[in-house]
Coordinates of C-alpha atoms in Angstrom, one line a residue:
Chain A
M9 CA -33.4 25.8 23.4
A10 CA -30.1 25.1 25.0
L11 CA -29.6 23.4 21.6
F12 CA -30.7 25.9 19.8
S13 CA -28.7 28.7 20.7
G14 CA -25.5 26.9 21.0
A15 CA -26.3 25.9 17.2
M16 CA -26.8 29.6 16.3
A17 CA -23.2 31.0 17.8
F18 CA -21.4 28.3 15.8
A19 CA -23.2 29.1 12.8
L20 CA -21.8 32.7 13.5
V21 CA -18.4 31.7 14.1
S22 CA -18.0 30.0 11.2
S23 CA -19.3 33.0 9.0
A24 CA -17.1 34.8 10.5
G25 CA -14.0 33.0 8.9
A26 CA -15.8 31.6 6.0
S27 CA -13.0 33.3 3.8
D28 CA -10.3 31.2 5.3
F29 CA -11.4 27.6 6.3
G30 CA -9.9 25.8 8.7
R31 CA -8.0 26.5 11.9
P32 CA -3.7 26.6 12.0
A33 CA -2.7 22.8 13.6
T34 CA -1.0 22.8 16.7
P35 CA 2.5 21.1 17.2
D36 CA 1.2 19.3 20.0
E37 CA -2.0 18.1 18.2
I38 CA -0.1 17.3 15.6
A39 CA 2.6 14.5 17.4
L40 CA -0.8 12.9 18.7
W41 CA -2.2 11.4 15.0
D42 CA 1.2 11.9 14.0
I43 CA 2.2 7.8 14.3
D44 CA 3.4 7.0 10.5
V45 CA 6.6 5.3 10.1
R46 CA 8.4 5.3 6.9
P47 CA 11.2 2.8 6.0
D48 CA 14.1 5.0 6.6
G49 CA 13.0 5.2 10.2
K50 CA 11.2 8.9 10.1
G51 CA 8.0 8.7 12.4
L52 CA 9.6 5.9 14.9
P53 CA 9.1 7.3 18.5
R54 CA 12.1 6.7 20.6
G55 CA 12.1 3.3 22.6
S56 CA 13.1 0.0 23.0
G57 CA 12.2 -4.0 23.7
T58 CA 13.6 -6.8 23.9
V59 CA 12.8 -10.1 22.3
A60 CA 11.8 -12.2 25.0
R61 CA 10.0 -9.7 26.4
G62 CA 8.1 -9.6 23.2
K63 CA 7.4 -13.1 23.6
Q64 CA 5.5 -12.4 27.0
I65 CA 3.6 -9.6 25.5
F66 CA 3.0 -11.5 22.6
A67 CA 1.3 -14.3 24.4
E68 CA -1.0 -11.9 26.5
N69 CA -2.4 -10.0 23.0
C70 CA -1.4 -11.5 20.2
A71 CA -1.5 -15.4 20.4
A72 CA -5.5 -16.1 20.6
C73 CA -5.8 -14.6 16.7
H74 CA -2.4 -15.4 15.4
G75 CA -1.4 -18.8 16.9
D76 CA 1.4 -19.5 19.8
N77 CA 4.9 -18.7 17.5
G78 CA 2.9 -16.8 15.4
V79 CA 1.7 -20.0 13.3
G80 CA -1.6 -21.8 12.8
G81 CA -4.4 -18.9 14.4
I82 CA -7.2 -17.6 12.8
K83 CA -6.0 -14.7 11.6
D84 CA -2.5 -14.1 9.2
R85 CA 0.1 -16.7 9.8
L86 CA 3.4 -14.1 11.0
A87 CA 6.4 -16.8 11.0
G88 CA 7.7 -19.3 8.5
G89 CA 6.8 -19.0 4.7
Q90 CA 10.8 -18.6 3.2
G91 CA 11.0 -20.2 0.3
T92 CA 7.8 -20.6 -0.7
L93 CA 6.4 -17.6 -2.8
A94 CA 7.2 -18.7 -6.5
S95 CA 5.7 -22.3 -5.4
A96 CA 1.8 -23.2 -6.2
T97 CA 1.2 -22.7 -3.0
P98 CA 3.1 -19.5 -1.8
V99 CA 3.1 -18.7 2.5
K100 CA 2.9 -14.6 2.7
T101 CA 4.2 -13.7 6.4
V102 CA 6.4 -11.0 8.0
G103 CA 9.6 -13.1 7.4
S104 CA 8.8 -14.3 3.6
F105 CA 7.2 -11.1 2.0
W106 CA 7.3 -8.3 4.2
P107 CA 9.9 -5.7 2.7
Y108 CA 10.3 -3.3 5.8
A109 CA 10.8 -4.0 9.8
T110 CA 9.4 0.0 9.6
T111 CA 6.2 -1.3 8.6
L112 CA 5.7 -4.3 11.1
F113 CA 6.2 -1.5 14.3
D114 CA 4.1 1.2 12.8
Y115 CA 1.5 -1.6 12.0
I116 CA 1.1 -2.9 15.4
H117 CA 1.6 0.6 16.7
R118 CA -1.9 1.5 14.6
A119 CA -4.0 -1.2 14.2
M120 CA -3.2 -4.0 17.0
P121 CA -4.1 -5.9 19.1
Y122 CA -7.2 -6.0 17.0
Q123 CA -10.1 -4.9 19.9
A124 CA -7.8 -2.0 21.5
P125 CA -5.4 -1.1 18.9
G126 CA -2.7 1.9 20.6
S127 CA -2.8 0.1 23.9
L128 CA 0.3 -1.5 23.6
S129 CA 3.4 0.9 25.1
V130 CA 6.4 2.2 22.7
D131 CA 8.5 -0.2 24.2
D132 CA 6.3 -3.0 24.0
T133 CA 6.0 -2.4 20.8
Y134 CA 9.5 -2.4 19.9
A135 CA 9.5 -5.7 22.3
V136 CA 6.6 -7.8 20.2
A137 CA 7.9 -6.3 17.0
A138 CA 11.5 -8.0 17.7
Y139 CA 9.7 -10.9 18.7
I140 CA 7.8 -11.3 15.2
L141 CA 11.1 -11.1 14.0
S142 CA 13.1 -13.7 16.2
L143 CA 10.2 -15.8 15.3
N144 CA 11.5 -15.7 11.9
G145 CA 15.2 -16.5 12.4
I146 CA 15.7 -12.2 11.7
L147 CA 16.7 -11.5 15.2
P148 CA 18.0 -14.0 17.7
A149 CA 16.4 -15.2 21.1
E150 CA 18.4 -12.6 23.2
G151 CA 18.6 -9.8 20.4
Q152 CA 16.3 -6.6 20.8
L153 CA 15.2 -3.6 19.1
D154 CA 15.4 0.0 19.2
N155 CA 14.4 3.1 16.7
H156 CA 18.0 3.5 16.2
S157 CA 18.4 -0.4 15.1
L158 CA 15.0 -1.3 13.7
P159 CA 15.4 0.7 10.0
D160 CA 18.7 -0.9 9.2
I161 CA 17.3 -4.3 9.4
R162 CA 17.4 -6.1 6.2
M163 CA 14.5 -8.1 5.3
P164 CA 14.7 -10.8 3.3
N165 CA 12.1 -10.1 0.6
R166 CA 13.2 -6.6 0.2
D167 CA 14.1 -6.7 -3.5
G168 CA 10.9 -8.8 -3.8
F169 CA 8.2 -5.9 -4.8
I170 CA 8.3 -4.9 -9.0
P171 CA 7.0 -0.9 -8.3
E172 CA 4.8 -0.1 -10.7
P173 CA 6.3 2.6 -13.4
E174 CA 3.4 4.8 -13.6
F175 CA 3.3 5.4 -10.3
S176 CA 6.4 5.1 -9.0
G177 CA 8.4 7.9 -11.3
S178 CA 8.7 10.1 -7.5
R179 CA 9.8 7.5 -5.4
K180 CA 13.1 7.7 -3.8
Chain B
M18 CA -69.2 -0.9 -12.8
S19 CA -66.0 -0.2 -11.4
E20 CA -68.0 -1.0 -7.5
R21 CA -69.1 -4.1 -8.8
R22 CA -65.8 -5.0 -10.2
G23 CA -63.9 -4.2 -7.1
S24 CA -66.3 -6.6 -4.7
D25 CA -65.9 -9.6 -7.4
V26 CA -62.2 -9.4 -7.1
A27 CA -62.4 -9.0 -3.3
W28 CA -64.6 -11.8 -2.9
N29 CA -62.0 -13.9 -5.0
R30 CA -59.4 -12.3 -2.6
R31 CA -61.3 -13.7 0.3
K32 CA -61.7 -17.0 -1.3
F33 CA -57.8 -17.3 -2.0
L34 CA -57.1 -16.0 1.8
A35 CA -59.8 -19.1 2.6
A36 CA -58.4 -21.5 1.0
T37 CA -54.8 -21.4 2.2
T38 CA -55.5 -20.1 5.7
T39 CA -57.6 -23.8 6.0
G40 CA -54.7 -25.7 4.2
I41 CA -56.5 -26.3 0.8
V42 CA -54.0 -24.6 -1.4
G43 CA -54.6 -26.7 -4.6
S44 CA -53.8 -25.2 -8.0
A45 CA -57.0 -23.0 -8.4
A46 CA -55.3 -20.9 -5.6
A47 CA -51.9 -20.9 -7.1
G48 CA -53.4 -19.5 -9.7
S49 CA -55.2 -16.7 -8.0
A50 CA -51.7 -16.1 -6.3
S51 CA -50.4 -15.6 -9.5
A52 CA -52.6 -13.5 -11.7
E53 CA -53.7 -15.6 -14.5
T54 CA -56.5 -13.4 -15.2
L55 CA -57.4 -9.8 -14.5
A56 CA -60.2 -10.6 -12.2
D57 CA -57.4 -12.2 -10.3
V58 CA -55.5 -9.0 -9.6
P59 CA -55.7 -7.4 -6.4
A60 CA -58.3 -4.6 -5.8
R61 CA -56.4 -0.8 -5.8
E62 CA -56.6 -0.3 -1.4
P63 CA -55.6 2.8 0.4
G64 CA -52.1 2.5 0.9
A65 CA -49.5 2.4 3.7
D66 CA -49.5 5.9 5.7
L67 CA -46.5 9.0 4.3
G68 CA -43.3 8.2 6.4
A69 CA -40.0 9.3 6.5
L70 CA -38.0 7.1 4.6
S71 CA -39.1 4.8 1.9
A72 CA -39.4 0.9 2.6
R73 CA -38.2 -1.2 -0.1
S74 CA -41.5 -3.5 -1.7
T75 CA -41.8 -6.4 0.9
Y76 CA -42.4 -8.6 -2.1
V77 CA -38.1 -7.5 -3.2
Q78 CA -35.8 -9.6 -1.6
I79 CA -32.2 -8.6 -2.3
G80 CA -29.0 -7.9 -0.6
R81 CA -25.4 -8.2 0.0
I82 CA -23.9 -10.9 0.9
P83 CA -21.1 -10.8 3.9
E84 CA -18.1 -13.0 3.6
A85 CA -14.6 -13.6 5.3
G86 CA -12.2 -14.5 2.1
P87 CA -12.2 -16.2 -1.0
G88 CA -14.6 -19.5 -0.6
R89 CA -15.8 -18.4 2.9
R90 CA -18.9 -17.1 2.1
N91 CA -22.4 -16.2 4.4
V92 CA -20.5 -16.3 7.8
D93 CA -21.6 -14.8 10.7
P94 CA -21.5 -10.4 10.1
A95 CA -18.5 -10.3 13.0
D96 CA -16.4 -12.7 11.0
A97 CA -16.9 -10.3 7.9
I98 CA -14.1 -8.9 6.0
N99 CA -16.4 -7.2 3.0
S100 CA -19.9 -7.4 2.0
K101 CA -20.2 -8.0 -1.8
A102 CA -23.4 -6.1 -3.7
P103 CA -26.8 -8.4 -5.4
L104 CA -25.4 -7.5 -9.6
Q105 CA -27.5 -9.9 -10.4
K106 CA -30.6 -8.1 -9.6
L107 CA -29.8 -4.7 -10.0
V108 CA -31.1 -3.0 -13.5
G109 CA -29.0 0.3 -13.9
A110 CA -25.6 1.5 -13.4
I111 CA -25.8 3.3 -10.2
T112 CA -25.4 1.1 -6.8
P113 CA -28.0 2.0 -4.3
S114 CA -26.5 3.1 -1.5
D115 CA -27.3 0.1 0.7
L116 CA -25.8 -2.1 -1.4
H117 CA -22.7 -0.7 -2.1
Y118 CA -20.0 -3.4 -1.8
E119 CA -18.2 -3.2 1.5
R120 CA -15.0 -3.6 2.8
S121 CA -13.7 -2.6 6.1
H122 CA -10.9 -3.6 8.2
S123 CA -12.2 -3.0 11.8
G124 CA -15.8 -2.5 11.3
A125 CA -17.5 0.6 10.0
P126 CA -17.2 2.9 13.0
D127 CA -19.9 5.2 14.5
L128 CA -18.8 8.6 13.9
D129 CA -19.7 12.4 15.5
P130 CA -19.6 15.0 12.5
S131 CA -18.9 17.8 14.9
K132 CA -16.4 15.7 16.7
H133 CA -15.0 14.6 13.7
R134 CA -11.8 16.3 12.3
L135 CA -9.5 16.4 9.4
L136 CA -5.9 17.1 9.5
V137 CA -3.6 18.3 6.9
H138 CA 0.3 18.5 7.5
G139 CA 3.5 17.3 6.8
M140 CA 5.2 19.2 3.6
V141 CA 2.9 22.3 3.6
R142 CA 3.2 25.9 4.1
K143 CA 0.1 25.7 6.0
Q144 CA -0.7 22.6 8.4
L145 CA -4.5 23.2 8.6
V146 CA -7.6 21.4 10.8
F147 CA -10.9 21.5 9.0
S148 CA -14.0 20.8 10.6
V149 CA -16.7 18.5 8.7
E150 CA -18.5 22.0 8.3
D151 CA -15.6 23.6 6.6
L152 CA -15.3 21.2 3.9
K153 CA -19.5 21.6 3.1
A154 CA -18.8 24.9 2.9
M155 CA -16.2 24.5 0.6
P156 CA -16.2 24.9 -3.5
A157 CA -17.8 21.4 -4.4
I158 CA -18.0 18.9 -7.2
S159 CA -20.6 16.1 -7.9
R160 CA -19.1 13.1 -10.7
M161 CA -20.3 8.9 -10.9
A162 CA -17.3 6.8 -9.9
F163 CA -16.7 3.2 -9.6
L164 CA -15.5 2.4 -6.2
E165 CA -14.0 -1.7 -6.9
C166 CA -12.5 -3.8 -4.4
T167 CA -9.1 -5.1 -5.8
G168 CA -10.3 -8.4 -4.3
N169 CA -12.8 -8.5 -6.7
G170 CA -13.0 -11.9 -9.3
W171 CA -10.9 -13.5 -6.8
E172 CA -12.6 -16.1 -6.3
N173 CA -11.8 -17.6 -9.8
W174 CA -8.1 -17.3 -9.3
K175 CA -7.2 -20.8 -9.6
K176 CA -10.7 -22.8 -10.1
A177 CA -13.9 -21.7 -10.6
D178 CA -17.1 -23.1 -8.3
G179 CA -19.8 -24.2 -10.5
N180 CA -22.3 -22.8 -7.4
L181 CA -21.0 -19.7 -7.4
T182 CA -23.5 -16.6 -8.8
V183 CA -22.1 -13.2 -10.0
Q184 CA -22.9 -11.8 -6.5
N185 CA -20.2 -14.4 -5.6
T186 CA -17.9 -13.5 -8.4
H187 CA -17.9 -9.9 -9.0
G188 CA -19.8 -8.3 -6.0
L189 CA -17.0 -6.1 -5.4
V190 CA -17.3 -3.1 -7.7
S191 CA -20.3 -0.6 -7.0
T192 CA -21.2 2.9 -8.7
S193 CA -22.6 6.0 -6.7
E194 CA -22.4 9.9 -7.7
W195 CA -19.8 11.4 -5.1
T196 CA -20.0 15.1 -3.6
G197 CA -17.4 16.8 -1.9
V198 CA -14.0 19.0 -2.5
P199 CA -11.8 18.9 -4.8
L200 CA -8.6 17.9 -2.9
K201 CA -7.2 20.9 -5.6
F202 CA -8.9 23.2 -3.7
I203 CA -7.2 21.8 -0.2
L204 CA -3.7 21.4 -1.6
G205 CA -4.2 25.6 -2.4
L206 CA -5.4 26.2 1.2
V207 CA -2.4 23.8 2.2
E208 CA 0.2 25.4 0.2
K209 CA 1.4 22.4 -0.8
E210 CA 5.3 22.0 -1.2
T211 CA 6.2 21.5 -4.8
A212 CA 8.8 18.7 -3.5
A213 CA 5.6 16.8 -2.1
T214 CA 5.0 14.2 -4.8
W215 CA 2.9 11.7 -2.1
M216 CA 0.5 11.9 0.1
L217 CA -0.6 9.8 3.2
A218 CA -3.9 9.1 3.7
E219 CA -5.4 8.0 6.7
G220 CA -9.1 6.7 8.0
G221 CA -10.4 7.4 11.4
D222 CA -11.6 3.6 12.1
A223 CA -9.5 1.5 14.9
A224 CA -7.0 0.0 12.3
G225 CA -6.1 3.4 11.2
V226 CA -6.2 2.1 7.8
A227 CA -3.5 4.4 5.4
R228 CA -2.5 4.6 2.1
S229 CA 0.6 6.4 0.2
I230 CA -0.6 8.2 -2.9
P231 CA 1.5 9.1 -5.8
L232 CA 0.3 12.8 -6.7
T233 CA 0.1 12.7 -10.4
P234 CA -1.5 15.3 -12.4
E235 CA -4.2 12.8 -12.7
I236 CA -4.9 11.7 -9.4
V237 CA -4.7 15.5 -8.6
D238 CA -7.1 16.9 -10.9
E239 CA -9.8 14.0 -9.7
A240 CA -9.3 13.6 -6.0
I241 CA -12.1 14.4 -4.1
I242 CA -13.2 14.6 -0.4
A243 CA -16.2 13.1 -0.4
Y244 CA -19.5 13.6 2.0
G245 CA -22.1 12.6 -0.4
Q246 CA -23.3 9.6 -2.0
N247 CA -26.3 9.6 -4.4
G248 CA -27.4 12.5 -3.0
E249 CA -27.1 12.3 0.6
P250 CA -25.0 12.0 3.4
I251 CA -22.1 9.2 2.7
R252 CA -22.9 6.1 4.6
P253 CA -20.9 4.7 8.0
A254 CA -20.0 2.0 6.0
H255 CA -19.0 3.7 3.3
G256 CA -16.6 6.7 5.1
F257 CA -19.1 8.9 6.6
P258 CA -18.6 11.7 7.6
I259 CA -15.7 12.4 4.8
R260 CA -14.0 9.8 2.7
L261 CA -11.1 10.1 -0.1
I262 CA -12.9 9.2 -4.1
L263 CA -10.0 8.7 -6.6
P264 CA -11.6 7.6 -9.4
G265 CA -10.6 4.5 -11.5
M266 CA -7.9 3.6 -8.3
E267 CA -7.9 0.2 -5.8
G268 CA -10.8 0.4 -3.4
N269 CA -8.3 0.7 -0.4
L270 CA -6.6 3.5 -1.1
N271 CA -10.1 5.6 -1.1
I272 CA -10.0 6.0 2.6
K273 CA -13.1 5.5 4.4
W274 CA -13.6 8.0 7.6
L275 CA -11.0 10.3 6.8
R276 CA -8.7 11.7 9.1
R277 CA -5.3 12.5 8.3
L278 CA -3.5 14.0 4.8
K279 CA 0.0 14.0 4.9
F280 CA 2.8 15.0 2.7
G281 CA 5.6 14.0 1.8
D282 CA 8.7 12.7 -0.8
Q283 CA 8.7 9.1 -0.9
P284 CA 5.9 6.3 0.0
W285 CA 5.4 5.1 3.3
M286 CA 5.5 1.2 3.0
T287 CA 2.4 0.8 5.1
R288 CA 1.0 -2.6 5.6
W289 CA -1.5 -2.5 3.3
E290 CA 0.8 -1.6 0.3
T291 CA 3.3 -4.3 1.2
A292 CA 2.2 -7.1 3.2
R293 CA -1.7 -6.2 1.2
Y294 CA -2.1 -5.4 -1.5
T295 CA 0.1 -6.2 -4.0
Q296 CA 0.3 -8.6 -6.4
L297 CA 2.2 -12.2 -6.3
L298 CA 3.9 -13.2 -9.7
A299 CA 4.4 -16.6 -10.3
N300 CA 8.4 -15.8 -10.2
G301 CA 7.8 -15.1 -6.3
K302 CA 8.3 -11.2 -7.3
A303 CA 5.3 -9.1 -6.6
R304 CA 4.0 -6.1 -8.0
Q305 CA 3.3 -3.3 -5.8
F306 CA 1.3 0.2 -6.5
Q307 CA -0.7 -1.6 -9.4
L308 CA -3.1 1.2 -8.2
R309 CA -5.3 1.7 -11.5
M310 CA -8.7 -0.7 -11.2
E311 CA -8.4 -2.5 -14.9
T312 CA -10.5 -2.8 -18.1
N313 CA -13.2 -5.1 -16.8
S314 CA -17.0 -6.6 -17.6
V315 CA -19.3 -9.4 -16.3
I316 CA -22.6 -10.5 -17.6
T317 CA -25.1 -10.8 -15.0
Q318 CA -28.2 -11.4 -16.6
P319 CA -28.2 -14.6 -17.2
S320 CA -25.5 -15.3 -14.7
G321 CA -24.2 -18.2 -12.4
T322 CA -27.2 -20.3 -10.9
M323 CA -29.5 -18.9 -13.2
Q324 CA -32.1 -20.7 -15.7
I325 CA -33.0 -19.9 -19.3
R326 CA -35.1 -20.8 -21.6
P327 CA -34.4 -21.9 -25.2
G328 CA -35.7 -18.8 -27.5
Y329 CA -35.3 -15.0 -26.8
N330 CA -33.3 -14.1 -23.7
R331 CA -31.9 -10.3 -23.4
I332 CA -28.0 -10.6 -22.1
S333 CA -27.4 -7.3 -20.3
G334 CA -24.1 -6.8 -17.7
L335 CA -21.9 -4.4 -16.6
A336 CA -18.3 -2.8 -18.1
W337 CA -16.2 -0.6 -16.3
S338 CA -12.5 0.8 -16.5
G339 CA -10.3 2.9 -14.6
H340 CA -8.4 4.4 -17.3
G341 CA -11.4 6.2 -18.6
R342 CA -14.9 5.5 -20.2
I343 CA -16.2 2.4 -21.6
A344 CA -15.9 2.4 -25.7
R345 CA -17.3 -0.8 -26.9
V346 CA -18.5 -4.2 -25.0
E347 CA -18.7 -7.5 -27.2
I348 CA -20.2 -10.4 -26.2
S349 CA -20.2 -14.1 -27.4
T350 CA -22.8 -16.7 -27.1
D351 CA -20.4 -19.4 -28.7
G352 CA -17.8 -19.2 -26.2
A353 CA -15.5 -16.7 -27.6
K354 CA -15.5 -17.7 -31.3
T355 CA -17.3 -15.0 -32.6
W356 CA -18.0 -11.7 -31.1
Q357 CA -20.9 -8.9 -31.6
D358 CA -21.1 -5.7 -30.1
A359 CA -23.5 -5.2 -27.5
Q360 CA -25.5 -1.8 -27.1
L361 CA -24.2 0.6 -24.3
N362 CA -26.9 2.3 -22.4
L363 CA -26.1 5.8 -22.4
P364 CA -24.4 8.2 -21.0
A365 CA -20.9 6.4 -20.3
L366 CA -19.1 7.8 -18.0
P367 CA -15.6 7.9 -17.7
K368 CA -14.6 5.5 -14.8
A369 CA -18.2 4.7 -14.0
Q370 CA -20.0 1.6 -14.5
T371 CA -22.0 1.5 -17.6
R372 CA -24.6 -1.3 -18.8
F373 CA -24.6 -3.1 -21.1
Q374 CA -27.2 -5.7 -23.4
M375 CA -28.1 -7.4 -26.6
D376 CA -30.9 -9.2 -28.1
W377 CA -30.0 -13.3 -27.8
I378 CA -32.3 -16.0 -29.8
W379 CA -30.8 -19.2 -27.4
D380 CA -31.3 -22.2 -29.8
G381 CA -31.4 -24.9 -26.9
R382 CA -27.5 -26.4 -27.2
P383 CA -25.6 -26.1 -24.7
T384 CA -23.2 -22.9 -25.0
K385 CA -20.9 -20.2 -23.2
I386 CA -21.5 -16.9 -22.8
V387 CA -18.7 -14.3 -22.4
S388 CA -18.0 -10.9 -22.4
R389 CA -15.4 -8.2 -23.4
S390 CA -15.1 -4.7 -22.5
T391 CA -12.9 -1.9 -24.1
D392 CA -12.2 1.3 -23.1
D393 CA -11.4 4.9 -24.8
K394 CA -7.8 4.4 -24.1
G395 CA -7.9 1.4 -26.3
N396 CA -7.5 -1.2 -23.6
V397 CA -9.3 -4.6 -23.8
Q398 CA -10.3 -6.4 -21.3
P399 CA -7.9 -10.0 -21.6
D400 CA -9.3 -13.4 -22.0
R401 CA -8.4 -15.2 -18.9
D402 CA -5.1 -17.7 -20.7
S403 CA -3.4 -14.2 -22.0
F404 CA -4.4 -13.0 -18.2
I405 CA -3.0 -15.9 -16.3
A406 CA -0.3 -15.9 -18.4
T407 CA 1.0 -12.5 -17.3
M408 CA -0.1 -12.5 -13.8
G409 CA -0.5 -16.3 -12.5
T410 CA -2.7 -17.6 -10.0
N411 CA -1.4 -16.7 -6.9
A412 CA -1.6 -12.4 -7.6
L413 CA -4.9 -12.8 -5.3
F414 CA -5.9 -8.7 -6.6
H415 CA -6.6 -7.1 -9.5
Y416 CA -8.5 -9.7 -11.5
N417 CA -10.1 -8.6 -14.7
A418 CA -10.2 -11.5 -16.6
Q419 CA -13.0 -12.2 -19.3
Q420 CA -15.8 -13.7 -17.1
T421 CA -17.3 -16.7 -18.6
W422 CA -21.0 -18.7 -18.0
S423 CA -21.3 -22.0 -19.3
I424 CA -25.6 -23.2 -20.2
D425 CA -26.1 -26.9 -20.2
Q426 CA -28.5 -28.1 -22.1
A427 CA -31.6 -27.6 -19.7
G428 CA -30.6 -24.1 -19.4
G429 CA -28.8 -24.0 -15.9
V430 CA -25.9 -21.5 -15.9
Q431 CA -23.1 -22.1 -14.1
N432 CA -19.6 -20.0 -13.1
V433 CA -16.2 -21.7 -15.1
L434 CA -13.2 -20.4 -16.2
S435 CA -13.2 -19.9 -20.0

């Protein structure tokens, strides 16, 4: 009975605003969900992390699926493969294939670790991204990443993509 | 009279049951089981109670096949990344919802529609939050559309495994009627800025799958925020309570469990449009934003691992194109030397699968059968050699070369490259 009257109340509220669908989104709640990061760095949260810290986080959270040093795991290989893309057996990794380092931050932040996405702090996410880049020779072992330096990284395969003309007219 | 006939049949059934339960299953008993005379057809009898749902017949064996990647079939469901539709057992153009292929990146979440929300923000004048009830109260449309995973056909890029069925080779495409709110209506509500040329769509699954969608006139006109599939609420595996439908565009763009649309003036370059759904060419460069699913077809009957007999055979299959309507399907029964027009089951709807068929008398000699489709924009499904010459063998996604089935002297049907 309580459920029934609750449904009735909801129906009345809905019909009262029927000509005006939805409600305004508040800045605070948008910030909760607004996690995407663009190649120009727009959307990157403030923070930083070192390769050394990333190595530790990776061993604890990532190596079980991706293997030690990002190679040999049951899931995607993350390192190596540079120079293989035009061969009969291309090896697509972050280092050999991914065109933007910002994508690495976006993906780890939104989807990894697989069982608990979003569980890494922003700083630890920068650290893991830094470590994966170091595995590919893109950052030195003593390197670090932050929201300013990440978009400036030029990935080895940055120019390896041919956008479809039909759908790239509005690209910058 | 009818009573006596009924009791005769009942007696025969009892005799059959007795024979089987005592282990004497001879040819006579087998004959009874397959009802060679009408007397062997089981008597009419009161059926099952009426219920809330209609189950399939217990005599029908039909289901999808979960797989973990090319060649990694029948895996533990926990390891599967997709599940393929049984094309060889479907007879029309519609895919039953529970047999619609599935591709999920972190499982199918169990979402409570009363708590689900769609946030629309970015380059819009009004940033709004919609409930599922809000969406269902809006103007709605329904249309038929196929969905196809860009990995469909990926078994045959480099070689053809002769043990594959059409479910293995082409089971990542399905067709449903989708019902929901035209994206255009939402664009009007939020007052999208004209400078916003791209839209990020994001799902409420654990992976938060997100794709950048170019706002071409075609996409703006045809996109649907859908809550209905084949007349009922979309099932969890396919995006409950709401998903994006972009007719003709690659499956991954049709974001399931949709919870966010953000407008911007450039693509976001998510993992799925850089590392994943891009097509590596022979020269090492990769095609990106190859979003449209190409003109395609496959013969589903007869197809891989089936057995045919000399004489009359009905060839049947499915054709589809992300460009528009299927205008023509041709079939060759002599290994692509000569072609005949197949009959199309009408209506052939734009960006929906169309069933085709053709009568064929097989002379009992080994041969190869193959289909090729043409859409109303004039696109012709390529033969394998010219397709590979363009795309190489490393692309992994967007395979639409003509599918050839070889038929040996004994009538065995096998997957071959061409």
